PDB file of N, CA and C in Angstrom:
ATOM      1  N   PHE F   1       0.974  -1.226  -0.141  1.00 48.00           N
ATOM      2  CA  PHE F   1      -0.071  -0.053   0.001  1.00 48.00           C
ATOM      3  C   PHE F   1       0.835   1.274  -0.006  1.00 48.00           C
ATOM      4  N   GLY F   2       1.927   1.151  -0.627  1.00 50.00           N
ATOM      5  CA  GLY F   2       2.697   2.418  -0.839  1.00 50.00           C
ATOM      6  C   GLY F   2       3.615   2.651   0.532  1.00 50.00           C
ATOM      7  N   SER F   3       3.762   1.768   1.388  1.00 51.00           N
ATOM      8  CA  SER F   3       4.476   2.025   2.739  1.00 51.00           C
ATOM      9  C   SER F   3       5.869   2.049   2.433  1.00 51.00           C
ATOM     10  N   SER F   4       6.631   3.099   3.027  1.00 53.00           N
ATOM     11  CA  SER F   4       8.096   3.154   2.984  1.00 53.00           C
ATOM     12  C   SER F   4       8.752   2.628   4.192  1.00 53.00           C
ATOM     13  N   ALA F   5       8.089   1.895   4.778  1.00 51.00           N
ATOM     14  CA  ALA F   5       8.534   1.193   6.220  1.00 51.00           C
ATOM     15  C   ALA F   5       9.761   0.255   5.755  1.00 51.00           C
ATOM     16  N   PRO F   6      10.965   0.397   6.393  1.00 52.00           N
ATOM     17  CA  PRO F   6      12.032  -0.481   6.229  1.00 52.00           C
ATOM     18  C   PRO F   6      11.742  -1.928   6.646  1.00 52.00           C
ATOM     19  N   SER F   7      10.926  -2.214   7.444  1.00 51.00           N
ATOM     20  CA  SER F   7      10.646  -3.641   7.834  1.00 51.00           C
ATOM     21  C   SER F   7       9.335  -4.240   7.286  1.00 51.00           C
ATOM     22  N   ALA F   8       9.349  -5.547   6.902  1.00 50.00           N
ATOM     23  CA  ALA F   8       8.104  -6.010   6.440  1.00 50.00           C
ATOM     24  C   ALA F   8       7.071  -6.273   7.448  1.00 50.00           C
ATOM     25  N   HIS F   9       7.451  -6.456   8.750  1.00 53.00           N
ATOM     26  CA  HIS F   9       6.385  -6.823   9.780  1.00 53.00           C
ATOM     27  C   HIS F   9       5.795  -5.568  10.353  1.00 53.00           C
ATOM     28  N   TRP F  10       4.687  -5.963  11.051  1.00 54.00           N
ATOM     29  CA  TRP F  10       3.972  -4.916  11.791  1.00 54.00           C
ATOM     30  C   TRP F  10       4.540  -4.687  13.043  1.00 54.00           C
ATOM     31  N   SER F  11       5.335  -3.656  13.198  1.00 62.00           N
ATOM     32  CA  SER F  11       5.891  -3.459  14.578  1.00 62.00           C
ATOM     33  C   SER F  11       5.992  -1.905  14.831  1.00 62.00           C
ATOM     34  N   VAL F  12       6.030  -1.349  16.082  1.00 63.00           N
ATOM     35  CA  VAL F  12       5.968  -0.073  16.422  1.00 63.00           C
ATOM     36  C   VAL F  12       7.366   0.262  16.849  1.00 63.00           C
ATOM     37  N   ARG F  13       7.842   1.394  16.401  1.00 73.00           N
ATOM     38  CA  ARG F  13       9.288   1.691  17.063  1.00 73.00           C
ATOM     39  C   ARG F  13       9.288   1.793  18.601  1.00 73.00           C
ATOM     40  N   PRO F  14      10.342   1.324  19.165  1.00 72.00           N
ATOM     41  CA  PRO F  14      10.212   1.585  20.685  1.00 72.00           C
ATOM     42  C   PRO F  14      10.093   2.944  21.187  1.00 72.00           C
ATOM     43  N   SER F  15      10.688   3.829  20.411  1.00 78.00           N
ATOM     44  CA  SER F  15      10.488   5.427  20.830  1.00 78.00           C
ATOM     45  C   SER F  15       9.105   5.814  20.753  1.00 78.00           C
ATOM     46  N   ILE F  16       8.359   5.261  19.839  1.00 76.00           N
ATOM     47  CA  ILE F  16       6.989   5.766  19.682  1.00 76.00           C
ATOM     48  C   ILE F  16       6.184   5.107  21.013  1.00 76.00           C
ATOM     49  N   LEU F  17       6.579   3.846  21.385  1.00 70.00           N
ATOM     50  CA  LEU F  17       5.948   3.295  22.585  1.00 70.00           C
ATOM     51  C   LEU F  17       6.144   4.030  23.745  1.00 70.00           C
ATOM     52  N   ARG F  18       7.494   4.451  23.849  1.00 73.00           N
ATOM     53  CA  ARG F  18       7.846   5.217  25.137  1.00 73.00           C
ATOM     54  C   ARG F  18       7.152   6.542  25.220  1.00 73.00           C
ATOM     55  N   ALA F  19       6.931   7.139  23.983  1.00 75.00           N
ATOM     56  CA  ALA F  19       6.160   8.429  23.917  1.00 75.00           C
ATOM     57  C   ALA F  19       4.802   8.334  24.282  1.00 75.00           C
ATOM     58  N   MET F  20       4.219   7.354  23.744  1.00 73.00           N
ATOM     59  CA  MET F  20       2.698   7.022  23.781  1.00 73.00           C
ATOM     60  C   MET F  20       2.601   6.586  25.505  1.00 73.00           C
ATOM     61  N   ALA F  21       3.518   5.798  26.087  1.00 69.00           N
ATOM     62  CA  ALA F  21       3.379   5.367  27.442  1.00 69.00           C
ATOM     63  C   ALA F  21       3.419   6.644  28.369  1.00 69.00           C
ATOM     64  N   SER F  22       4.432   7.468  27.918  1.00 70.00           N
ATOM     65  CA  SER F  22       4.493   8.727  28.822  1.00 70.00           C
ATOM     66  C   SER F  22       3.225   9.638  28.734  1.00 70.00           C
ATOM     67  N   ARG F  23       2.646   9.614  27.643  1.00 71.00           N
ATOM     68  CA  ARG F  23       1.347  10.490  27.554  1.00 71.00           C
ATOM     69  C   ARG F  23       0.236   9.920  28.398  1.00 71.00           C
ATOM     70  N   ILE F  24       0.220   8.557  28.290  1.00 66.00           N
ATOM     71  CA  ILE F  24      -0.955   7.875  28.928  1.00 66.00           C
ATOM     72  C   ILE F  24      -0.573   7.976  30.535  1.00 66.00           C
ATOM     73  N   SER F  25       0.793   7.839  31.084  1.00 67.00           N
ATOM     74  CA  SER F  25       0.931   8.101  32.485  1.00 67.00           C
ATOM     75  C   SER F  25       0.645   9.541  32.847  1.00 67.00           C
ATOM     76  N   ALA F  26       0.756  10.428  31.997  1.00 66.00           N
ATOM     77  CA  ALA F  26       0.405  11.815  32.253  1.00 66.00           C
ATOM     78  C   ALA F  26      -1.195  12.015  32.554  1.00 66.00           C
ATOM     79  N   MET F  27      -1.948  11.101  32.115  1.00 75.00           N
ATOM     80  CA  MET F  27      -3.438  10.988  32.031  1.00 75.00           C
ATOM     81  C   MET F  27      -3.796   9.780  32.868  1.00 75.00           C
ATOM     82  N   PRO F  28      -3.759   9.659  34.208  1.00 74.00           N
ATOM     83  CA  PRO F  28      -4.140   8.555  34.938  1.00 74.00           C
ATOM     84  C   PRO F  28      -5.484   8.057  34.735  1.00 74.00           C
ATOM     85  N   PHE F  29      -6.451   8.935  34.256  1.00 71.00           N
ATOM     86  CA  PHE F  29      -7.791   8.445  34.023  1.00 71.00           C
ATOM     87  C   PHE F  29      -7.936   7.573  32.885  1.00 71.00           C
ATOM     88  N   LEU F  30      -6.964   7.439  31.972  1.00 72.00           N
ATOM     89  CA  LEU F  30      -6.992   6.591  30.868  1.00 72.00           C
ATOM     90  C   LEU F  30      -6.580   5.254  31.309  1.00 72.00           C
ATOM     91  N   THR F  31      -6.036   4.971  32.404  1.00 73.00           N
ATOM     92  CA  THR F  31      -5.843   3.591  32.930  1.00 73.00           C
ATOM     93  C   THR F  31      -6.687   3.115  34.001  1.00 73.00           C
ATOM     94  N   ASP F  32      -7.660   4.013  34.438  1.00 76.00           N
ATOM     95  CA  ASP F  32      -8.404   3.546  35.429  1.00 76.00           C
ATOM     96  C   ASP F  32      -9.758   3.031  34.839  1.00 76.00           C
ATOM     97  N   LYS F  33     -10.067   1.702  35.200  1.00 77.00           N
ATOM     98  CA  LYS F  33     -11.123   1.059  34.622  1.00 77.00           C
ATOM     99  C   LYS F  33     -12.543   1.501  35.213  1.00 77.00           C
ATOM    100  N   SER F  34     -12.564   2.168  36.309  1.00 81.00           N
ATOM    101  CA  SER F  34     -13.669   2.760  36.989  1.00 81.00           C
ATOM    102  C   SER F  34     -14.213   3.861  36.200  1.00 81.00           C
ATOM    103  N   ASN F  35     -13.371   4.607  35.413  1.00 80.00           N
ATOM    104  CA  ASN F  35     -13.624   5.901  34.590  1.00 80.00           C
ATOM    105  C   ASN F  35     -14.198   5.257  33.287  1.00 80.00           C
ATOM    106  N   PRO F  36     -15.361   5.791  32.866  1.00 82.00           N
ATOM    107  CA  PRO F  36     -15.784   5.265  31.640  1.00 82.00           C
ATOM    108  C   PRO F  36     -14.892   5.462  30.409  1.00 82.00           C
ATOM    109  N   VAL F  37     -14.011   6.545  30.221  1.00 82.00           N
ATOM    110  CA  VAL F  37     -13.090   6.664  29.347  1.00 82.00           C
ATOM    111  C   VAL F  37     -11.965   5.784  29.482  1.00 82.00           C
ATOM    112  N   GLY F  38     -11.479   5.636  30.722  1.00 81.00           N
ATOM    113  CA  GLY F  38     -10.435   4.670  30.926  1.00 81.00           C
ATOM    114  C   GLY F  38     -10.893   3.172  30.753  1.00 81.00           C
ATOM    115  N   TYR F  39     -12.192   2.825  30.909  1.00 85.00           N
ATOM    116  CA  TYR F  39     -12.847   1.542  30.541  1.00 85.00           C
ATOM    117  C   TYR F  39     -12.735   1.340  29.150  1.00 85.00           C
ATOM    118  N   VAL F  40     -12.964   2.170  28.316  1.00 87.00           N
ATOM    119  CA  VAL F  40     -12.927   1.993  26.947  1.00 87.00           C
ATOM    120  C   VAL F  40     -11.556   1.903  26.363  1.00 87.00           C
ATOM    121  N   VAL F  41     -10.703   2.891  26.878  1.00 85.00           N
ATOM    122  CA  VAL F  41      -9.102   2.839  26.543  1.00 85.00           C
ATOM    123  C   VAL F  41      -8.544   1.500  26.911  1.00 85.00           C
ATOM    124  N   GLN F  42      -8.771   1.041  27.964  1.00 85.00           N
ATOM    125  CA  GLN F  42      -8.095  -0.144  28.494  1.00 85.00           C
ATOM    126  C   GLN F  42      -8.611  -1.360  27.880  1.00 85.00           C
ATOM    127  N   GLY F  43      -9.972  -1.397  27.406  1.00 87.00           N
ATOM    128  CA  GLY F  43     -10.681  -2.513  26.667  1.00 87.00           C
ATOM    129  C   GLY F  43      -9.823  -2.436  25.229  1.00 87.00           C
ATOM    130  N   ALA F  44      -9.799  -1.260  24.685  1.00 88.00           N
ATOM    131  CA  ALA F  44      -9.194  -1.192  23.296  1.00 88.00           C
ATOM    132  C   ALA F  44      -7.744  -1.724  23.468  1.00 88.00           C
ATOM    133  N   TYR F  45      -7.001  -1.250  24.443  1.00 88.00           N
ATOM    134  CA  TYR F  45      -5.518  -1.756  24.672  1.00 88.00           C
ATOM    135  C   TYR F  45      -5.548  -3.186  24.769  1.00 88.00           C
ATOM    136  N   GLU F  46      -6.303  -3.737  25.595  1.00 90.00           N
ATOM    137  CA  GLU F  46      -6.225  -5.155  25.847  1.00 90.00           C
ATOM    138  C   GLU F  46      -6.625  -5.903  24.569  1.00 90.00           C
ATOM    139  N   PHE F  47      -7.556  -5.381  23.863  1.00 93.00           N
ATOM    140  CA  PHE F  47      -8.014  -6.017  22.510  1.00 93.00           C
ATOM    141  C   PHE F  47      -6.771  -5.944  21.505  1.00 93.00           C
ATOM    142  N   GLY F  48      -6.136  -4.841  21.493  1.00 90.00           N
ATOM    143  CA  GLY F  48      -4.843  -4.800  20.697  1.00 90.00           C
ATOM    144  C   GLY F  48      -3.811  -5.609  21.016  1.00 90.00           C
ATOM    145  N   VAL F  49      -3.417  -5.786  22.490  1.00 91.00           N
ATOM    146  CA  VAL F  49      -2.427  -6.739  22.901  1.00 91.00           C
ATOM    147  C   VAL F  49      -2.814  -8.234  22.316  1.00 91.00           C
ATOM    148  N   ASP F  50      -4.021  -8.607  22.753  1.00 94.00           N
ATOM    149  CA  ASP F  50      -4.616  -9.860  22.363  1.00 94.00           C
ATOM    150  C   ASP F  50      -4.448 -10.233  20.847  1.00 94.00           C
ATOM    151  N   SER F  51      -4.833  -9.167  20.080  1.00 93.00           N
ATOM    152  CA  SER F  51      -4.885  -9.238  18.647  1.00 93.00           C
ATOM    153  C   SER F  51      -3.480  -9.481  18.075  1.00 93.00           C
ATOM    154  N   ARG F  52      -2.450  -8.765  18.656  1.00 92.00           N
ATOM    155  CA  ARG F  52      -1.121  -8.758  18.345  1.00 92.00           C
ATOM    156  C   ARG F  52      -0.641 -10.144  18.495  1.00 92.00           C
ATOM    157  N   ARG F  53      -0.813 -10.595  19.751  1.00 93.00           N
ATOM    158  CA  ARG F  53      -0.321 -12.076  20.284  1.00 93.00           C
ATOM    159  C   ARG F  53      -1.040 -13.047  19.335  1.00 93.00           C
ATOM    160  N   LEU F  54      -2.211 -12.995  18.963  1.00 93.00           N
ATOM    161  CA  LEU F  54      -2.923 -13.808  18.101  1.00 93.00           C
ATOM    162  C   LEU F  54      -2.252 -13.875  16.665  1.00 93.00           C
ATOM    163  N   ILE F  55      -2.020 -12.888  16.120  1.00 91.00           N
ATOM    164  CA  ILE F  55      -1.340 -12.722  14.836  1.00 91.00           C
ATOM    165  C   ILE F  55       0.063 -13.143  14.708  1.00 91.00           C
ATOM    166  N   GLN F  56       0.848 -13.003  15.889  1.00 92.00           N
ATOM    167  CA  GLN F  56       2.182 -13.436  15.806  1.00 92.00           C
ATOM    168  C   GLN F  56       2.192 -14.915  16.058  1.00 92.00           C
ATOM    169  N   ARG F  57       1.157 -15.564  16.762  1.00 92.00           N
ATOM    170  CA  ARG F  57       1.220 -17.107  16.798  1.00 92.00           C
ATOM    171  C   ARG F  57       0.611 -17.758  15.715  1.00 92.00           C
ATOM    172  N   CYS F  58      -0.229 -17.216  14.895  1.00 90.00           N
ATOM    173  CA  CYS F  58      -0.694 -17.819  13.812  1.00 90.00           C
ATOM    174  C   CYS F  58       0.225 -18.143  12.629  1.00 90.00           C
ATOM    175  N   THR F  59      -0.068 -19.054  11.849  1.00 90.00           N
ATOM    176  CA  THR F  59       0.681 -19.379  10.730  1.00 90.00           C
ATOM    177  C   THR F  59      -0.315 -19.720   9.518  1.00 90.00           C
ATOM    178  N   LYS F  60       0.165 -19.569   8.410  1.00 89.00           N
ATOM    179  CA  LYS F  60      -0.500 -19.646   7.097  1.00 89.00           C
ATOM    180  C   LYS F  60      -0.658 -21.187   6.921  1.00 89.00           C
ATOM    181  N   PRO F  61      -1.880 -21.653   6.413  1.00 90.00           N
ATOM    182  CA  PRO F  61      -2.106 -23.074   6.145  1.00 90.00           C
ATOM    183  C   PRO F  61      -1.175 -23.493   5.004  1.00 90.00           C
ATOM    184  N   ASP F  62      -0.617 -24.834   4.983  1.00 94.00           N
ATOM    185  CA  ASP F  62      -0.017 -25.299   3.876  1.00 94.00           C
ATOM    186  C   ASP F  62      -1.082 -25.722   2.868  1.00 94.00           C
ATOM    187  N   ALA F  63      -0.695 -26.259   1.630  1.00 96.00           N
ATOM    188  CA  ALA F  63      -1.573 -26.728   0.504  1.00 96.00           C
ATOM    189  C   ALA F  63      -2.504 -27.604   0.977  1.00 96.00           C
ATOM    190  N   LYS F  64      -2.071 -28.576   1.671  1.00 96.00           N
ATOM    191  CA  LYS F  64      -2.943 -29.744   2.209  1.00 96.00           C
ATOM    192  C   LYS F  64      -3.970 -29.246   3.074  1.00 96.00           C
ATOM    193  N   GLU F  65      -3.595 -28.346   4.124  1.00 96.00           N
ATOM    194  CA  GLU F  65      -4.547 -27.926   5.069  1.00 96.00           C
ATOM    195  C   GLU F  65      -5.651 -26.943   4.386  1.00 96.00           C
ATOM    196  N   PHE F  66      -5.213 -26.154   3.438  1.00 96.00           N
ATOM    197  CA  PHE F  66      -5.894 -25.222   2.681  1.00 96.00           C
ATOM    198  C   PHE F  66      -7.136 -26.078   1.933  1.00 96.00           C
ATOM    199  N   LYS F  67      -6.633 -27.033   1.243  1.00 98.00           N
ATOM    200  CA  LYS F  67      -7.559 -27.653   0.457  1.00 98.00           C
ATOM    201  C   LYS F  67      -8.575 -28.472   1.133  1.00 98.00           C
ATOM    202  N   LYS F  68      -8.010 -28.958   2.450  1.00 98.00           N
ATOM    203  CA  LYS F  68      -9.053 -29.596   3.175  1.00 98.00           C
ATOM    204  C   LYS F  68     -10.153 -28.558   3.806  1.00 98.00           C
ATOM    205  N   ILE F  69      -9.779 -27.440   4.086  1.00 97.00           N
ATOM    206  CA  ILE F  69     -10.730 -26.325   4.576  1.00 97.00           C
ATOM    207  C   ILE F  69     -11.651 -26.006   3.377  1.00 97.00           C
ATOM    208  N   ALA F  70     -11.165 -25.827   2.309  1.00 98.00           N
ATOM    209  CA  ALA F  70     -11.802 -25.479   1.067  1.00 98.00           C
ATOM    210  C   ALA F  70     -12.801 -26.573   0.667  1.00 98.00           C
ATOM    211  N   VAL F  71     -12.508 -27.956   0.839  1.00 98.00           N
ATOM    212  CA  VAL F  71     -13.432 -28.997   0.601  1.00 98.00           C
ATOM    213  C   VAL F  71     -14.563 -28.925   1.607  1.00 98.00           C
ATOM    214  N   ALA F  72     -14.222 -28.823   2.864  1.00 98.00           N
ATOM    215  CA  ALA F  72     -15.283 -28.645   3.986  1.00 98.00           C
ATOM    216  C   ALA F  72     -16.127 -27.529   3.857  1.00 98.00           C
ATOM    217  N   CYS F  73     -15.706 -26.346   3.381  1.00 98.00           N
ATOM    218  CA  CYS F  73     -16.578 -25.257   3.098  1.00 98.00           C
ATOM    219  C   CYS F  73     -17.588 -25.590   1.955  1.00 98.00           C
ATOM    220  N   ALA F  74     -16.952 -26.259   0.871  1.00 98.00           N
ATOM    221  CA  ALA F  74     -17.841 -26.200  -0.388  1.00 98.00           C
ATOM    222  C   ALA F  74     -18.827 -27.275   0.206  1.00 98.00           C
ATOM    223  N   ILE F  75     -18.599 -28.303   0.720  1.00 99.00           N
ATOM    224  CA  ILE F  75     -19.591 -29.253   1.045  1.00 99.00           C
ATOM    225  C   ILE F  75     -20.409 -28.677   2.104  1.00 99.00           C
ATOM    226  N   GLY F  76     -20.225 -27.839   2.825  1.00 98.00           N
ATOM    227  CA  GLY F  76     -21.171 -27.115   3.860  1.00 98.00           C
ATOM    228  C   GLY F  76     -22.028 -26.205   2.859  1.00 98.00           C
ATOM    229  N   PHE F  77     -21.566 -25.410   1.986  1.00 98.00           N
ATOM    230  CA  PHE F  77     -22.260 -24.640   1.099  1.00 98.00           C
ATOM    231  C   PHE F  77     -23.231 -25.391   0.281  1.00 98.00           C
ATOM    232  N   ALA F  78     -22.783 -26.676  -0.248  1.00 98.00           N
ATOM    233  CA  ALA F  78     -23.715 -27.588  -0.999  1.00 98.00           C
ATOM    234  C   ALA F  78     -24.895 -28.133  -0.045  1.00 98.00           C
ATOM    235  N   ILE F  79     -24.590 -28.484   1.128  1.00 98.00           N
ATOM    236  CA  ILE F  79     -25.676 -28.947   2.070  1.00 98.00           C
ATOM    237  C   ILE F  79     -26.694 -27.970   2.475  1.00 98.00           C
ATOM    238  N   MET F  80     -26.143 -26.666   2.644  1.00 98.00           N
ATOM    239  CA  MET F  80     -27.037 -25.721   2.950  1.00 98.00           C
ATOM    240  C   MET F  80     -27.909 -25.307   1.863  1.00 98.00           C
ATOM    241  N   GLY F  81     -27.302 -25.177   0.639  1.00 98.00           N
ATOM    242  CA  GLY F  81     -28.216 -24.932  -0.535  1.00 98.00           C
ATOM    243  C   GLY F  81     -29.141 -25.955  -0.859  1.00 98.00           C
ATOM    244  N   PHE F  82     -28.825 -27.184  -0.563  1.00 98.00           N
ATOM    245  CA  PHE F  82     -29.784 -28.357  -0.673  1.00 98.00           C
ATOM    246  C   PHE F  82     -30.827 -28.224   0.233  1.00 98.00           C
ATOM    247  N   ILE F  83     -30.495 -27.889   1.420  1.00 98.00           N
ATOM    248  CA  ILE F  83     -31.625 -27.660   2.495  1.00 98.00           C
ATOM    249  C   ILE F  83     -32.465 -26.456   2.041  1.00 98.00           C
ATOM    250  N   GLY F  84     -31.926 -25.429   1.639  1.00 97.00           N
ATOM    251  CA  GLY F  84     -32.904 -24.272   1.305  1.00 97.00           C
ATOM    252  C   GLY F  84     -33.699 -24.629   0.146  1.00 97.00           C
ATOM    253  N   TYR F  85     -33.031 -25.176  -0.878  1.00 97.00           N
ATOM    254  CA  TYR F  85     -33.714 -25.643  -2.094  1.00 97.00           C
ATOM    255  C   TYR F  85     -35.067 -26.571  -1.643  1.00 97.00           C
ATOM    256  N   THR F  86     -34.747 -27.583  -0.856  1.00 96.00           N
ATOM    257  CA  THR F  86     -35.792 -28.495  -0.419  1.00 96.00           C
ATOM    258  C   THR F  86     -36.855 -27.824   0.441  1.00 96.00           C
ATOM    259  N   VAL F  87     -36.510 -26.871   1.253  1.00 95.00           N
ATOM    260  CA  VAL F  87     -37.572 -26.238   2.035  1.00 95.00           C
ATOM    261  C   VAL F  87     -38.416 -25.358   1.098  1.00 95.00           C
ATOM    262  N   LYS F  88     -37.842 -24.656   0.175  1.00 94.00           N
ATOM    263  CA  LYS F  88     -38.565 -23.848  -0.886  1.00 94.00           C
ATOM    264  C   LYS F  88     -39.404 -24.796  -1.597  1.00 94.00           C
ATOM    265  N   LEU F  89     -38.960 -25.786  -1.975  1.00 94.00           N
ATOM    266  CA  LEU F  89     -39.821 -26.849  -3.049  1.00 94.00           C
ATOM    267  C   LEU F  89     -40.986 -27.379  -2.219  1.00 94.00           C
ATOM    268  N   VAL F  90     -40.762 -27.594  -0.754  1.00 92.00           N
ATOM    269  CA  VAL F  90     -41.865 -28.258  -0.144  1.00 92.00           C
ATOM    270  C   VAL F  90     -42.896 -27.138   0.383  1.00 92.00           C
ATOM    271  N   PHE F  91     -42.426 -25.863   0.560  1.00 91.00           N
ATOM    272  CA  PHE F  91     -43.439 -24.866   1.075  1.00 91.00           C
ATOM    273  C   PHE F  91     -44.088 -24.071   0.034  1.00 91.00           C
ATOM    274  N   ILE F  92     -43.718 -24.314  -1.262  1.00 88.00           N
ATOM    275  CA  ILE F  92     -44.487 -23.561  -2.499  1.00 88.00           C
ATOM    276  C   ILE F  92     -45.952 -24.101  -2.547  1.00 88.00           C
ATOM    277  N   PRO F  93     -46.044 -25.458  -2.613  1.00 87.00           N
ATOM    278  CA  PRO F  93     -47.464 -26.022  -2.663  1.00 87.00           C
ATOM    279  C   PRO F  93     -48.264 -25.846  -1.406  1.00 87.00           C
ATOM    280  N   ILE F  94     -47.472 -25.799  -0.329  1.00 87.00           N
ATOM    281  CA  ILE F  94     -48.241 -25.675   1.103  1.00 87.00           C
ATOM    282  C   ILE F  94     -48.776 -24.196   1.119  1.00 87.00           C
ATOM    283  N   ASN F  95     -48.011 -23.322   0.631  1.00 86.00           N
ATOM    284  CA  ASN F  95     -48.167 -21.949   0.549  1.00 86.00           C
ATOM    285  C   ASN F  95     -49.552 -21.717  -0.514  1.00 86.00           C
ATOM    286  N   ASN F  96     -49.504 -22.512  -1.545  1.00 85.00           N
ATOM    287  CA  ASN F  96     -50.538 -22.252  -2.444  1.00 85.00           C
ATOM    288  C   ASN F  96     -51.892 -22.813  -2.149  1.00 85.00           C
ATOM    289  N   ILE F  97     -51.828 -23.842  -1.175  1.00 84.00           N
ATOM    290  CA  ILE F  97     -52.904 -24.618  -0.826  1.00 84.00           C
ATOM    291  C   ILE F  97     -53.547 -23.547   0.337  1.00 84.00           C
ATOM    292  N   ILE F  98     -52.710 -22.906   1.151  1.00 85.00           N
ATOM    293  CA  ILE F  98     -53.178 -22.110   2.109  1.00 85.00           C
ATOM    294  C   ILE F  98     -53.768 -20.724   1.623  1.00 85.00           C
ATOM    295  N   VAL F  99     -53.020 -20.008   0.717  1.00 85.00           N
ATOM    296  CA  VAL F  99     -53.364 -18.802   0.120  1.00 85.00           C
ATOM    297  C   VAL F  99     -54.414 -18.935  -0.981  1.00 85.00           C
ATOM    298  N   GLY F 100     -54.314 -19.845  -1.831  1.00 77.00           N
ATOM    299  CA  GLY F 100     -55.095 -20.038  -3.015  1.00 77.00           C
ATOM    300  C   GLY F 100     -56.371 -20.944  -2.687  1.00 77.00           C
ATOM    301  N   GLY F 101     -56.719 -21.208  -1.530  1.00 61.00           N
ATOM    302  CA  GLY F 101     -57.783 -22.045  -1.202  1.00 61.00           C
ATOM    303  C   GLY F 101     -59.120 -21.495  -1.216  1.00 61.00           C
ATOM    304  N   SER F 102     -59.258 -19.937  -1.427  1.00 56.00           N
ATOM    305  CA  SER F 102     -60.575 -19.493  -1.452  1.00 56.00           C
ATOM    306  C   SER F 102     -61.190 -19.465  -2.803  1.00 56.00           C
TER     307      SER F 102
END
């Protein structure tokens, strides 16, 4: 996306983290969960930490695993489509009997 960052991974420079930490420590209500603003800020911070941990631990699936997932999804789509088609096919005559019975 046109990024001129020297590294290929998603990292924040330590100097930026220190600057952000000093700003947050200057405003203690941002870290107090009993304060509504602090509750939202701490929730967002914890979400960010958990998300970063998840992304760092995840790995891309290999070809075999990807094919297995794709086949399972395709079978699921086919089953759901068949169920939807069957329900529609069964309820068309029932609906005609109920509505067109006059």
